[in-house]
Coordinates of N, CA and C in Angstrom, one line a residue:
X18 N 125.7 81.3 111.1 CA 124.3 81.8 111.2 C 124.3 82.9 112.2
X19 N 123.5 84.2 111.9 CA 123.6 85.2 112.6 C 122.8 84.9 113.8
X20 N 123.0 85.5 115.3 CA 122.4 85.6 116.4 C 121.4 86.6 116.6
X21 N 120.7 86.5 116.8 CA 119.5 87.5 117.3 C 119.5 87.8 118.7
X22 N 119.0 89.0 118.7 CA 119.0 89.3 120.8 C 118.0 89.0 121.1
X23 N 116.8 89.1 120.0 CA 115.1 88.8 120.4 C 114.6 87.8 119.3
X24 N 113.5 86.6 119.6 CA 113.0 85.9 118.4 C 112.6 86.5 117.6
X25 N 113.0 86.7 116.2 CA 112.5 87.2 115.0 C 110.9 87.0 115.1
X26 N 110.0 88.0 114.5 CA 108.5 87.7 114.3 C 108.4 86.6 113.7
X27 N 107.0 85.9 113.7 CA 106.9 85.0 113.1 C 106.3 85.7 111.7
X28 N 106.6 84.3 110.3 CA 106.5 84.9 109.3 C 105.3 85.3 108.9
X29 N 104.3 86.4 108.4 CA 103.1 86.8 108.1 C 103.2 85.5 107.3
X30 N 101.4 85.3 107.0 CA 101.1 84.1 106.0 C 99.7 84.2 105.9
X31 N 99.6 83.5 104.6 CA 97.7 83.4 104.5 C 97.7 82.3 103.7
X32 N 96.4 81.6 104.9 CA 96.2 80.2 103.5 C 95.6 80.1 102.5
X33 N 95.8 79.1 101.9 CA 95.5 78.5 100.5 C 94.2 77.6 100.8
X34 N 93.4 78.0 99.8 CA 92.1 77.2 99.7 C 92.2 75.8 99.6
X35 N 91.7 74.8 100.6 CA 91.8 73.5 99.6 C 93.4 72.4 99.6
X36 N 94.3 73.5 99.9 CA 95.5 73.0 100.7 C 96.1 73.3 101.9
X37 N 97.4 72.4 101.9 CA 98.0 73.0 103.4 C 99.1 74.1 103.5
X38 N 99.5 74.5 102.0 CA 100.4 75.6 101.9 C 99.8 76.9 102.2
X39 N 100.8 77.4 102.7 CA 100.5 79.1 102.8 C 101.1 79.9 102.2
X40 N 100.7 81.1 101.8 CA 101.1 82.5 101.0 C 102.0 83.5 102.4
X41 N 103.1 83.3 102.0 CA 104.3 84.3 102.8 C 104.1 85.7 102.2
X42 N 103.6 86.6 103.2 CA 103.3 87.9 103.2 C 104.2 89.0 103.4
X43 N 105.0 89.9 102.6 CA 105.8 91.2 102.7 C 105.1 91.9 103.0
X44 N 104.2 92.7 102.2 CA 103.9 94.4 102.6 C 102.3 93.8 102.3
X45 N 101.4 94.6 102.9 CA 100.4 94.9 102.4 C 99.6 96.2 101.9
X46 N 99.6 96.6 100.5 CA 98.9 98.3 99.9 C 97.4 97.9 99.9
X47 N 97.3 99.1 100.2 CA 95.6 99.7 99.9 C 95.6 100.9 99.0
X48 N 94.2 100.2 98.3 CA 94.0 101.2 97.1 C 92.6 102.0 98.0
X49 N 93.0 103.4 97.7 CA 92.0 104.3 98.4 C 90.9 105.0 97.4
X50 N 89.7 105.1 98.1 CA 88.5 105.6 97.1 C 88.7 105.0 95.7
X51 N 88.2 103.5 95.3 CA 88.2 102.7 94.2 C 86.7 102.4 93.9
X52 N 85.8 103.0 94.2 CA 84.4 102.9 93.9 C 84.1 104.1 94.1
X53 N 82.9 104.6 92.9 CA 82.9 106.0 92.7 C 82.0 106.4 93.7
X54 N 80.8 105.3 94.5 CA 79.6 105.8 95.2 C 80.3 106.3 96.6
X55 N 81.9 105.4 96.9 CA 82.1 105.4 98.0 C 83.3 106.4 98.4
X56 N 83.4 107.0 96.9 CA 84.3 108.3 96.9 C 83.5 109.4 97.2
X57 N 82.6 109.2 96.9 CA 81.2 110.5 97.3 C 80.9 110.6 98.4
X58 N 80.4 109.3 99.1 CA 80.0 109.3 100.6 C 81.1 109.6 101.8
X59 N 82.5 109.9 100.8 CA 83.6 110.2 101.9 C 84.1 111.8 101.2
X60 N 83.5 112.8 100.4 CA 83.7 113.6 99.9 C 84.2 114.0 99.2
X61 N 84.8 112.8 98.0 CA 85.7 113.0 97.5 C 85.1 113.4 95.9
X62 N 85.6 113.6 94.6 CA 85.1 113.6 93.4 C 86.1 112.5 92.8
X63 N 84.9 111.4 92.5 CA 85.6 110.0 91.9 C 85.7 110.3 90.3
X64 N 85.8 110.6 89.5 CA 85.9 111.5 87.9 C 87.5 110.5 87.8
X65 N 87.6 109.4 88.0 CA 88.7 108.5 87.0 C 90.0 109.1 87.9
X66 N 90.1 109.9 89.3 CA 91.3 110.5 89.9 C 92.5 109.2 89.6
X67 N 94.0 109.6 89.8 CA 95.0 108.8 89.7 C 95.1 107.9 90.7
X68 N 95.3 106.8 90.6 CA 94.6 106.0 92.4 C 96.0 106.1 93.2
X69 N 95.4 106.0 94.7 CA 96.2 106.5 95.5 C 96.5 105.4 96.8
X70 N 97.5 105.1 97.3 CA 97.5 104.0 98.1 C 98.1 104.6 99.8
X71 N 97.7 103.4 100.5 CA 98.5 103.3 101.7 C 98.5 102.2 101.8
X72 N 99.7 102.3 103.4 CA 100.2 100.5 103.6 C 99.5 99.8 104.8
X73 N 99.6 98.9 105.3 CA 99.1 98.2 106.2 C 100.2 97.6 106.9
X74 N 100.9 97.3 107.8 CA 102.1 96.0 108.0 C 101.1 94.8 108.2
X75 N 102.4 93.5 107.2 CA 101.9 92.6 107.2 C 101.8 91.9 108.8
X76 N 101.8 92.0 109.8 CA 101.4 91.8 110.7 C 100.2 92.3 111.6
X77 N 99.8 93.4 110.6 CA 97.9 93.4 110.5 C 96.8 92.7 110.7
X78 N 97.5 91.5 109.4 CA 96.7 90.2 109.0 C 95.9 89.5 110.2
X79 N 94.7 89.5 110.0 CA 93.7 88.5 110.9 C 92.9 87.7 109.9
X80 N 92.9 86.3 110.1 CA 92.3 85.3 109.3 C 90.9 85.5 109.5
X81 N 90.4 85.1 108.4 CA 88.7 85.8 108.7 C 87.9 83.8 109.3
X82 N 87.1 83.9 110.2 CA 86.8 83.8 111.3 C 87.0 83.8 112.4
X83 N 88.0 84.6 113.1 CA 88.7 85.1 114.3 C 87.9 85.8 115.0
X84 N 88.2 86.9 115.5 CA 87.7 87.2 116.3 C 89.0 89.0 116.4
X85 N 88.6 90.0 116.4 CA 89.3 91.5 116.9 C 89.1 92.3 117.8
X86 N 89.5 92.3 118.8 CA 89.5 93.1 119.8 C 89.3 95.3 119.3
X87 N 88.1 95.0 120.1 CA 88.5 96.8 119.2 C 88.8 97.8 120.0
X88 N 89.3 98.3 118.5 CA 90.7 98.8 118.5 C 90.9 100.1 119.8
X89 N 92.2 100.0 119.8 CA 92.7 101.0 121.3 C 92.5 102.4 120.5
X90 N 92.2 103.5 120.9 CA 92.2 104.9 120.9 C 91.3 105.6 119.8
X91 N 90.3 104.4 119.8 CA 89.2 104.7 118.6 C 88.0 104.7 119.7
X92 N 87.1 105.5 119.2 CA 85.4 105.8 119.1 C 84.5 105.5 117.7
X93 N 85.6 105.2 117.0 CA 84.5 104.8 115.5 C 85.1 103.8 114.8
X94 N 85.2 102.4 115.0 CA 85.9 101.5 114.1 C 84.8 101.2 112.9
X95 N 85.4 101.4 111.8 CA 84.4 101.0 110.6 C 85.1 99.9 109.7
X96 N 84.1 98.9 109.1 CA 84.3 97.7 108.2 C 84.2 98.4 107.1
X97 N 85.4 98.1 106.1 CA 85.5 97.9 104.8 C 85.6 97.0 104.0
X98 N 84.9 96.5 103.1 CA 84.7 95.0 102.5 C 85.8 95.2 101.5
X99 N 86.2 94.3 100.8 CA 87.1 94.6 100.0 C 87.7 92.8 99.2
X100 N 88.1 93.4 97.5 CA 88.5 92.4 97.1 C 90.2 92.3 97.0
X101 N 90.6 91.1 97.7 CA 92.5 91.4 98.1 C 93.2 90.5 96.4
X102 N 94.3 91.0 95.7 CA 94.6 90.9 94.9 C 96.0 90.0 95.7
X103 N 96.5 88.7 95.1 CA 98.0 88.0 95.9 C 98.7 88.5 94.2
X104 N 99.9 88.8 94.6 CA 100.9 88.6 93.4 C 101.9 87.4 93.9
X105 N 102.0 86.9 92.1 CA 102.8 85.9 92.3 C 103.8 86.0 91.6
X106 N 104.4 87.2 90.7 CA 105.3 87.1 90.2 C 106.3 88.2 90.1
X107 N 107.0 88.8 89.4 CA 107.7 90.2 90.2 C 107.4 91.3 89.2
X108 N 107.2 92.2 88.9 CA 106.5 93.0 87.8 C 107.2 94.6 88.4
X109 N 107.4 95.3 87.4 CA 107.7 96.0 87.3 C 107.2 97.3 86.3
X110 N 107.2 98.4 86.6 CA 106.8 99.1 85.7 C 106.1 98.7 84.4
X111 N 104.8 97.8 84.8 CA 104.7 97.0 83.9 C 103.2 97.9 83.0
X112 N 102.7 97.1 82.1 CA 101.3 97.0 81.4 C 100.5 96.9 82.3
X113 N 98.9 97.1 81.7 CA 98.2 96.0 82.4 C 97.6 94.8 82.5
X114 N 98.1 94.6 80.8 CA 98.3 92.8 80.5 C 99.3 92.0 81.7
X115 N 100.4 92.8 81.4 CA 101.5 92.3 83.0 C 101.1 92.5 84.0
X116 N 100.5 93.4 84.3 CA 99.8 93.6 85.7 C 98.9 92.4 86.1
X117 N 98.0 92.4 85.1 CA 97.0 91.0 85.4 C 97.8 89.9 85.5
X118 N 98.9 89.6 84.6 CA 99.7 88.1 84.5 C 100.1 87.7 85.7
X119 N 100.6 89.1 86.9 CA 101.2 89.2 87.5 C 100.2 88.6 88.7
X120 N 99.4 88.3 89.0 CA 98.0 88.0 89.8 C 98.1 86.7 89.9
X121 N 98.5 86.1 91.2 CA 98.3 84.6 91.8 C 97.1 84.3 91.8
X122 N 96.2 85.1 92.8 CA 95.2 84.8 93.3 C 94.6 85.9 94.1
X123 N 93.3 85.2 94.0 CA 92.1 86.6 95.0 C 91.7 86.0 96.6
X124 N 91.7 87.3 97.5 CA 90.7 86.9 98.7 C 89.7 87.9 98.9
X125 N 89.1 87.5 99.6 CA 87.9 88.7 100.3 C 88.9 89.2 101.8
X126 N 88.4 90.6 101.5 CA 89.3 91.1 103.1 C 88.4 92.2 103.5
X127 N 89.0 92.8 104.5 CA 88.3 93.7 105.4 C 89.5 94.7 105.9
X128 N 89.3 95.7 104.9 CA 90.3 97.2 105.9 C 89.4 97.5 106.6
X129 N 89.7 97.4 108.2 CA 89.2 98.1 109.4 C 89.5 99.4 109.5
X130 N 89.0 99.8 110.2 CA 89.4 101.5 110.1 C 89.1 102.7 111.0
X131 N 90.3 103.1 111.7 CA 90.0 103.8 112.7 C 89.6 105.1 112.6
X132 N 88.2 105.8 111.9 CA 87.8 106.7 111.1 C 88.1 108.0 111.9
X133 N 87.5 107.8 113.1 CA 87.8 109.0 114.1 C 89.5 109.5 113.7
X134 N 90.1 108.9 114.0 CA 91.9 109.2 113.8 C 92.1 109.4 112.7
X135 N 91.7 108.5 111.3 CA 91.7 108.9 110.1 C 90.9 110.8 109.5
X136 N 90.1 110.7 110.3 CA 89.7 111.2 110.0 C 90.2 113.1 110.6
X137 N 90.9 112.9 111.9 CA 91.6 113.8 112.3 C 93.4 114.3 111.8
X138 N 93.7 113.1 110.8 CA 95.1 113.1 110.2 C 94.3 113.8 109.0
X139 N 93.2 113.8 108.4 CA 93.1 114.5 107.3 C 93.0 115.8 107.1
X140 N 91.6 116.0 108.4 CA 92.3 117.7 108.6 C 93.3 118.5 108.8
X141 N 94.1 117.9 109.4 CA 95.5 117.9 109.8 C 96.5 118.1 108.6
X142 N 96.6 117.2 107.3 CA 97.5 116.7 106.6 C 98.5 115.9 107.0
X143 N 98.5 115.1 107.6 CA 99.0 114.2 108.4 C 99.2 112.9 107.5
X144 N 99.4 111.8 107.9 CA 99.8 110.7 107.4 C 98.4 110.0 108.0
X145 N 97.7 108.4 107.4 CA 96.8 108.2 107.7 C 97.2 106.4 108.8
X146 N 98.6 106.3 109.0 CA 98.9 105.6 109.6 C 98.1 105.2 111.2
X147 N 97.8 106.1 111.7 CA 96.9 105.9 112.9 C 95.8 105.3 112.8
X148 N 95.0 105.8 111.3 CA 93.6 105.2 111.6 C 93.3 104.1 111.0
X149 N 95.2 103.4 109.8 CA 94.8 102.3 109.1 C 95.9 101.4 109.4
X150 N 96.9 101.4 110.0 CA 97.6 100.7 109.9 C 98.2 100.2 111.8
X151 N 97.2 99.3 112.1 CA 96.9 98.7 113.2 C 96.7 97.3 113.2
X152 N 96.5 96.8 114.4 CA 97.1 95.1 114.7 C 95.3 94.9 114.5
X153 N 95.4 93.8 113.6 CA 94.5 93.1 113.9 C 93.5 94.1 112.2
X154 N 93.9 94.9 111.7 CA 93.0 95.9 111.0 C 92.9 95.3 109.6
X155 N 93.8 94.0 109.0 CA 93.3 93.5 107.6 C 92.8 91.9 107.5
X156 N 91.8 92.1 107.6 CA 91.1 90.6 108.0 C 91.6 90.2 106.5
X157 N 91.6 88.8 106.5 CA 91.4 88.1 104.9 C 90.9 87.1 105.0
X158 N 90.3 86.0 103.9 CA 89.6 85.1 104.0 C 91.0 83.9 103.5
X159 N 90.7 82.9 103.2 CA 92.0 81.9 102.5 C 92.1 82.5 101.3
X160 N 92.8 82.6 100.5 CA 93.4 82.9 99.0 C 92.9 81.9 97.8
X161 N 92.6 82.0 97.0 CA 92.1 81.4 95.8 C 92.9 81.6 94.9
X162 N 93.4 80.4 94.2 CA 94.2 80.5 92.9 C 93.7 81.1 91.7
X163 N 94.1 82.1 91.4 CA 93.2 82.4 89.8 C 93.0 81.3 88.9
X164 N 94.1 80.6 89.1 CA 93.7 79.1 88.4 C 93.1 78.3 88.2
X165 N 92.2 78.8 89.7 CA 90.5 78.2 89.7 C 89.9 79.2 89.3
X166 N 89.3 80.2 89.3 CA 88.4 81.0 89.2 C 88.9 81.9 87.8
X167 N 90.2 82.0 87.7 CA 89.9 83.0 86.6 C 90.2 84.6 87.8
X168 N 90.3 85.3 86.5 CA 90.3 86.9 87.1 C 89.0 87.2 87.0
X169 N 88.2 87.6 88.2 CA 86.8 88.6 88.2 C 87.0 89.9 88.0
X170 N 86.1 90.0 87.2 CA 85.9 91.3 87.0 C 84.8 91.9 87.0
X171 N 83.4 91.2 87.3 CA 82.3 91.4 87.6 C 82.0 90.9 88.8
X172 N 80.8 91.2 89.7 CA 80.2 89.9 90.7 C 79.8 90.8 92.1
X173 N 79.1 90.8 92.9 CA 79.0 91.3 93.9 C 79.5 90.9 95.0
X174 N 80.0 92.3 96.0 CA 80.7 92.3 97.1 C 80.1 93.1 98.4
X175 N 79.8 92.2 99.2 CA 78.8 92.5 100.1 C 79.0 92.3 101.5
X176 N 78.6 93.4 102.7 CA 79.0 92.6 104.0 C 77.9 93.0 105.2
X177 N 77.5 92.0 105.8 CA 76.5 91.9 106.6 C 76.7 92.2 107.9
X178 N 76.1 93.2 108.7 CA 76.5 93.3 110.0 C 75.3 92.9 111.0
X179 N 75.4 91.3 111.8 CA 74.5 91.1 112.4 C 73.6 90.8 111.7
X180 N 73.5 90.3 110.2 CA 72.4 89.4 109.4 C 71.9 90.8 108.7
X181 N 72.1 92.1 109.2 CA 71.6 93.1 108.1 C 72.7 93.5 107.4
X182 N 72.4 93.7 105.8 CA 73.6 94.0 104.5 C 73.6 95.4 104.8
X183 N 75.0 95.9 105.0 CA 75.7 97.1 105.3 C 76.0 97.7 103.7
X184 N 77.0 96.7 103.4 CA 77.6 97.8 102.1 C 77.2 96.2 100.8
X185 N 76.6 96.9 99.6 CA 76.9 96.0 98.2 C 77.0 96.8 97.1
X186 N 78.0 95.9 96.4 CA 78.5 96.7 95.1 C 78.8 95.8 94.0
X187 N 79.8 96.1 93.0 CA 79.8 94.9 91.8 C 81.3 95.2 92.0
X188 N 82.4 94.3 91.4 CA 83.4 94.6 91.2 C 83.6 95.1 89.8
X189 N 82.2 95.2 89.2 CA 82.5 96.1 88.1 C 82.3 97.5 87.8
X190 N 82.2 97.8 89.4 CA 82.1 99.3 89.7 C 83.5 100.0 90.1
X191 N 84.4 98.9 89.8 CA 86.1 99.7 89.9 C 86.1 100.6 89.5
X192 N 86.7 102.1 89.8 CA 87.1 103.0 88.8 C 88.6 102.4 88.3
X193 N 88.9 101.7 88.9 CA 90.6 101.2 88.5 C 90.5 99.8 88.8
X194 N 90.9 99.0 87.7 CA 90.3 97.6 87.9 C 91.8 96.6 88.6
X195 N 91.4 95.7 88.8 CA 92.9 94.6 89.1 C 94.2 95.1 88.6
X196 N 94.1 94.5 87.2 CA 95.0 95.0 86.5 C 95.5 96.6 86.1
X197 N 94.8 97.1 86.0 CA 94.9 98.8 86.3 C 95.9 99.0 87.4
X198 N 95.4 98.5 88.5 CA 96.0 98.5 90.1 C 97.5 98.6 89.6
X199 N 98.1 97.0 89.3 CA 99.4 96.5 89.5 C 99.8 97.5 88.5
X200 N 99.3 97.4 87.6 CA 100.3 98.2 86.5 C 100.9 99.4 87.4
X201 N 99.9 101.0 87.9 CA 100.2 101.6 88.3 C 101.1 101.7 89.4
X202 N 100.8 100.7 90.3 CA 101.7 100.9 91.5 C 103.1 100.0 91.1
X203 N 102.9 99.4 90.2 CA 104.4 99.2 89.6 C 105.3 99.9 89.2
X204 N 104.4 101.1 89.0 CA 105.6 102.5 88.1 C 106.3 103.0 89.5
X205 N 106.0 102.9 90.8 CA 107.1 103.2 91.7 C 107.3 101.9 92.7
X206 N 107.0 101.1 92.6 CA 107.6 99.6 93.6 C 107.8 98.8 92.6
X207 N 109.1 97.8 92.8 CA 109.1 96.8 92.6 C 108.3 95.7 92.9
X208 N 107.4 95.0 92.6 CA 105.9 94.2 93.2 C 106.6 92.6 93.1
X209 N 105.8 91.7 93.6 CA 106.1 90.4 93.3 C 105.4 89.8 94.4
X210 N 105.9 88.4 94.4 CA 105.4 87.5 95.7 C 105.4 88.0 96.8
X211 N 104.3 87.9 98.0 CA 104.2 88.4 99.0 C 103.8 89.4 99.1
X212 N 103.4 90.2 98.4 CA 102.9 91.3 98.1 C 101.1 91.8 98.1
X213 N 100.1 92.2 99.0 CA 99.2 91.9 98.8 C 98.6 93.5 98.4
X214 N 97.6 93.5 97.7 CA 96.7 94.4 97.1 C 95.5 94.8 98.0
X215 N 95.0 95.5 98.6 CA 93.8 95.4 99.1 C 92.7 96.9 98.0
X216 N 91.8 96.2 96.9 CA 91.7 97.0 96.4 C 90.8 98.1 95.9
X217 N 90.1 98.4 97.8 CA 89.2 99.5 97.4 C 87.7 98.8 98.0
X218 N 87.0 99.5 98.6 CA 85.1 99.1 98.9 C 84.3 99.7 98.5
X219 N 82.6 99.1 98.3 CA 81.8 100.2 97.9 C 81.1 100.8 99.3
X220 N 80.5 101.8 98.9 CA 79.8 102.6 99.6 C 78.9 101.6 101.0
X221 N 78.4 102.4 101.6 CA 78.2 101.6 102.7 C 78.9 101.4 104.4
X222 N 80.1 102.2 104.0 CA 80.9 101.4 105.5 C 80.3 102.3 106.5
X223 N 80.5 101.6 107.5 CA 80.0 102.0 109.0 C 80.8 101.8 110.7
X224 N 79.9 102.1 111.5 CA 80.8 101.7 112.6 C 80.1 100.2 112.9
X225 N 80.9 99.8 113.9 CA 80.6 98.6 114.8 C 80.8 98.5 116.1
X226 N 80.5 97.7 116.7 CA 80.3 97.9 118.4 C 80.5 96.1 118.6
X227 N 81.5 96.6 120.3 CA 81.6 95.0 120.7 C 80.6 94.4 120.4
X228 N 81.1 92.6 120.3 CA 79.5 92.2 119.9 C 79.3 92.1 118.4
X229 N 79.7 92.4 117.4 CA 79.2 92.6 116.1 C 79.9 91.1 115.6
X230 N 79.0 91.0 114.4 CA 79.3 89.6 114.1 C 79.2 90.4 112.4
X231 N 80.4 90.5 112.1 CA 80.3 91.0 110.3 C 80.5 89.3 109.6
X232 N 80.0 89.6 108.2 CA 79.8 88.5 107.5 C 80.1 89.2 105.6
X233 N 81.0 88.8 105.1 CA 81.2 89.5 103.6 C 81.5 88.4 102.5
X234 N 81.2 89.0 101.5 CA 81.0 87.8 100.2 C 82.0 88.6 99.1
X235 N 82.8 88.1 98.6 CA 83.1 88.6 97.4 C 82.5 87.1 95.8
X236 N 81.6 87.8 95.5 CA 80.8 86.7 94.6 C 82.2 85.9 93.7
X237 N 81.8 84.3 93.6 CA 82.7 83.9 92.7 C 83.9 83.6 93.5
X238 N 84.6 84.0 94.6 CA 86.2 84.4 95.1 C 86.2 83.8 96.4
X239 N 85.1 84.1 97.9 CA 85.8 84.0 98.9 C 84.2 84.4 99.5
X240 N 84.1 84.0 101.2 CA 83.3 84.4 102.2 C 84.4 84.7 103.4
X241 N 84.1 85.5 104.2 CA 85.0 86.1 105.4 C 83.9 86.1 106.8
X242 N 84.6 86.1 107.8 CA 83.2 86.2 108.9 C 84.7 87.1 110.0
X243 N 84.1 87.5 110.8 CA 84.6 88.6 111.9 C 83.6 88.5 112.9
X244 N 84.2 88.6 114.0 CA 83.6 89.3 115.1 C 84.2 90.3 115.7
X245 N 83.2 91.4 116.6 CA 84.2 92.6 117.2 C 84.1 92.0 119.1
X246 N 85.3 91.7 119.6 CA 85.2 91.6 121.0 C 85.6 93.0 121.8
X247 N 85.8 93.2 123.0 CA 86.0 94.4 123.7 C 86.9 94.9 123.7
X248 N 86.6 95.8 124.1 CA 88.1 96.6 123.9 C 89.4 96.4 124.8
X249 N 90.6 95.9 124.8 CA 91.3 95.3 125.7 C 91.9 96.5 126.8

């Protein structure tokens, strides 16, 4: 057995609805500008573009009723609602029949997002790693087996900040649906277990301030709750 000089991390994980197993987490992708109203409100032209990702590290993950400290070297943290895709099998350059087959289960999540920084790497041309991929930045709710619910493809997705509704949309407002997703980002990763999807919000996102108590529904799938504490 090999020796370590420092205790290895502990292993990312997300629970299971209903049981006591948990989902062992590798990478986490984000699907960028996947609703057309919220490709507009960020300047972009949503017209069917080829979707585009970034990553998160799986040590992002915050279980949704926690609690986030916000975030260091930001002036603008904004909530992103969002529906998380689990893969459960290993897919490859696949369809989007295989893409969908390839679908364990769904959660409700939240890409946090440090817009100010994000938004200075874009001017820039820069990488967007500063303003998305931070501790504590991918909230999720427990995981649902498609096995119970089926794949959604309709339903509303909605998140409340302090009992007022910030952002709602349908998940039938995908420009690139579930399956769509996997298929594509299969054509350059090998995908499989542990692998999470986060895939895209509608219009709506905003900032938040210590103190904020967010609340999100992905209809049919999952409820998430967050709070924002100070800044450490």
């Amino acid at each position: 057995m090999s020796d370590y000089i420092f205790p290895p991390a502990l292993q990312a994980s997300v629970a299971v609805r209903g049981t006591g197993a948990r989902y062992a987490v590798s990478r986490i992708f984000c699907v960028g500008r996947n609703y057309a109203a919220h490709a507009r409100e960020m300047g972009s032209d949503p017209d069917r573009e080829p979707p585009f990702y970034f990553c998160k590290p799986a040590s992002a993950l915050l279980a949704s009723g926690g609690s986030m400290a916000y975030s260091p070297g930001t002036k603008n943290l904004h909530y992103e609602m969002e529906l998380v895709l689990a893969l459960g099998a290993p897919v490859f350059k696949a369809t989007a029949e295989q893409g969908l087959a390839a679908i364990w289960g769904y959660a409700a999540g939240l890409d946090m997002t440090r817009r100010d920084l994000q938004n200075e790497a874009k001017a820039t041309g820069r990488p967007w790693d500063f303003g998305k991929a931070f501790e504590q930045s991918a909230v999720i709710s427990e995981l649902v087996p498609a096995s119970e619910i089926g794949h959604p493809a309709a339903g509303a997705i909605t998140l409340a900040v302090n009992g007022m509704q910030k952002q709602r949309g349908d998940l039938a407002d995908m420009i690139w649906s579930p399956a769509e997703i996997v298929a594509n980002l299969s054509q350059y990763y090998h995908l499989g277990p542990g692998d999470l999807i986060y895939t895209g919000t509608p219009e709506g996102v905003g900032p938040v301030q210590p103190g904020d108590q967010l609340e999100g529904v992905v209809a049919g799938v999952a409820k998430l709750s967050l709070t924002i504490g100070a800044p450490e």
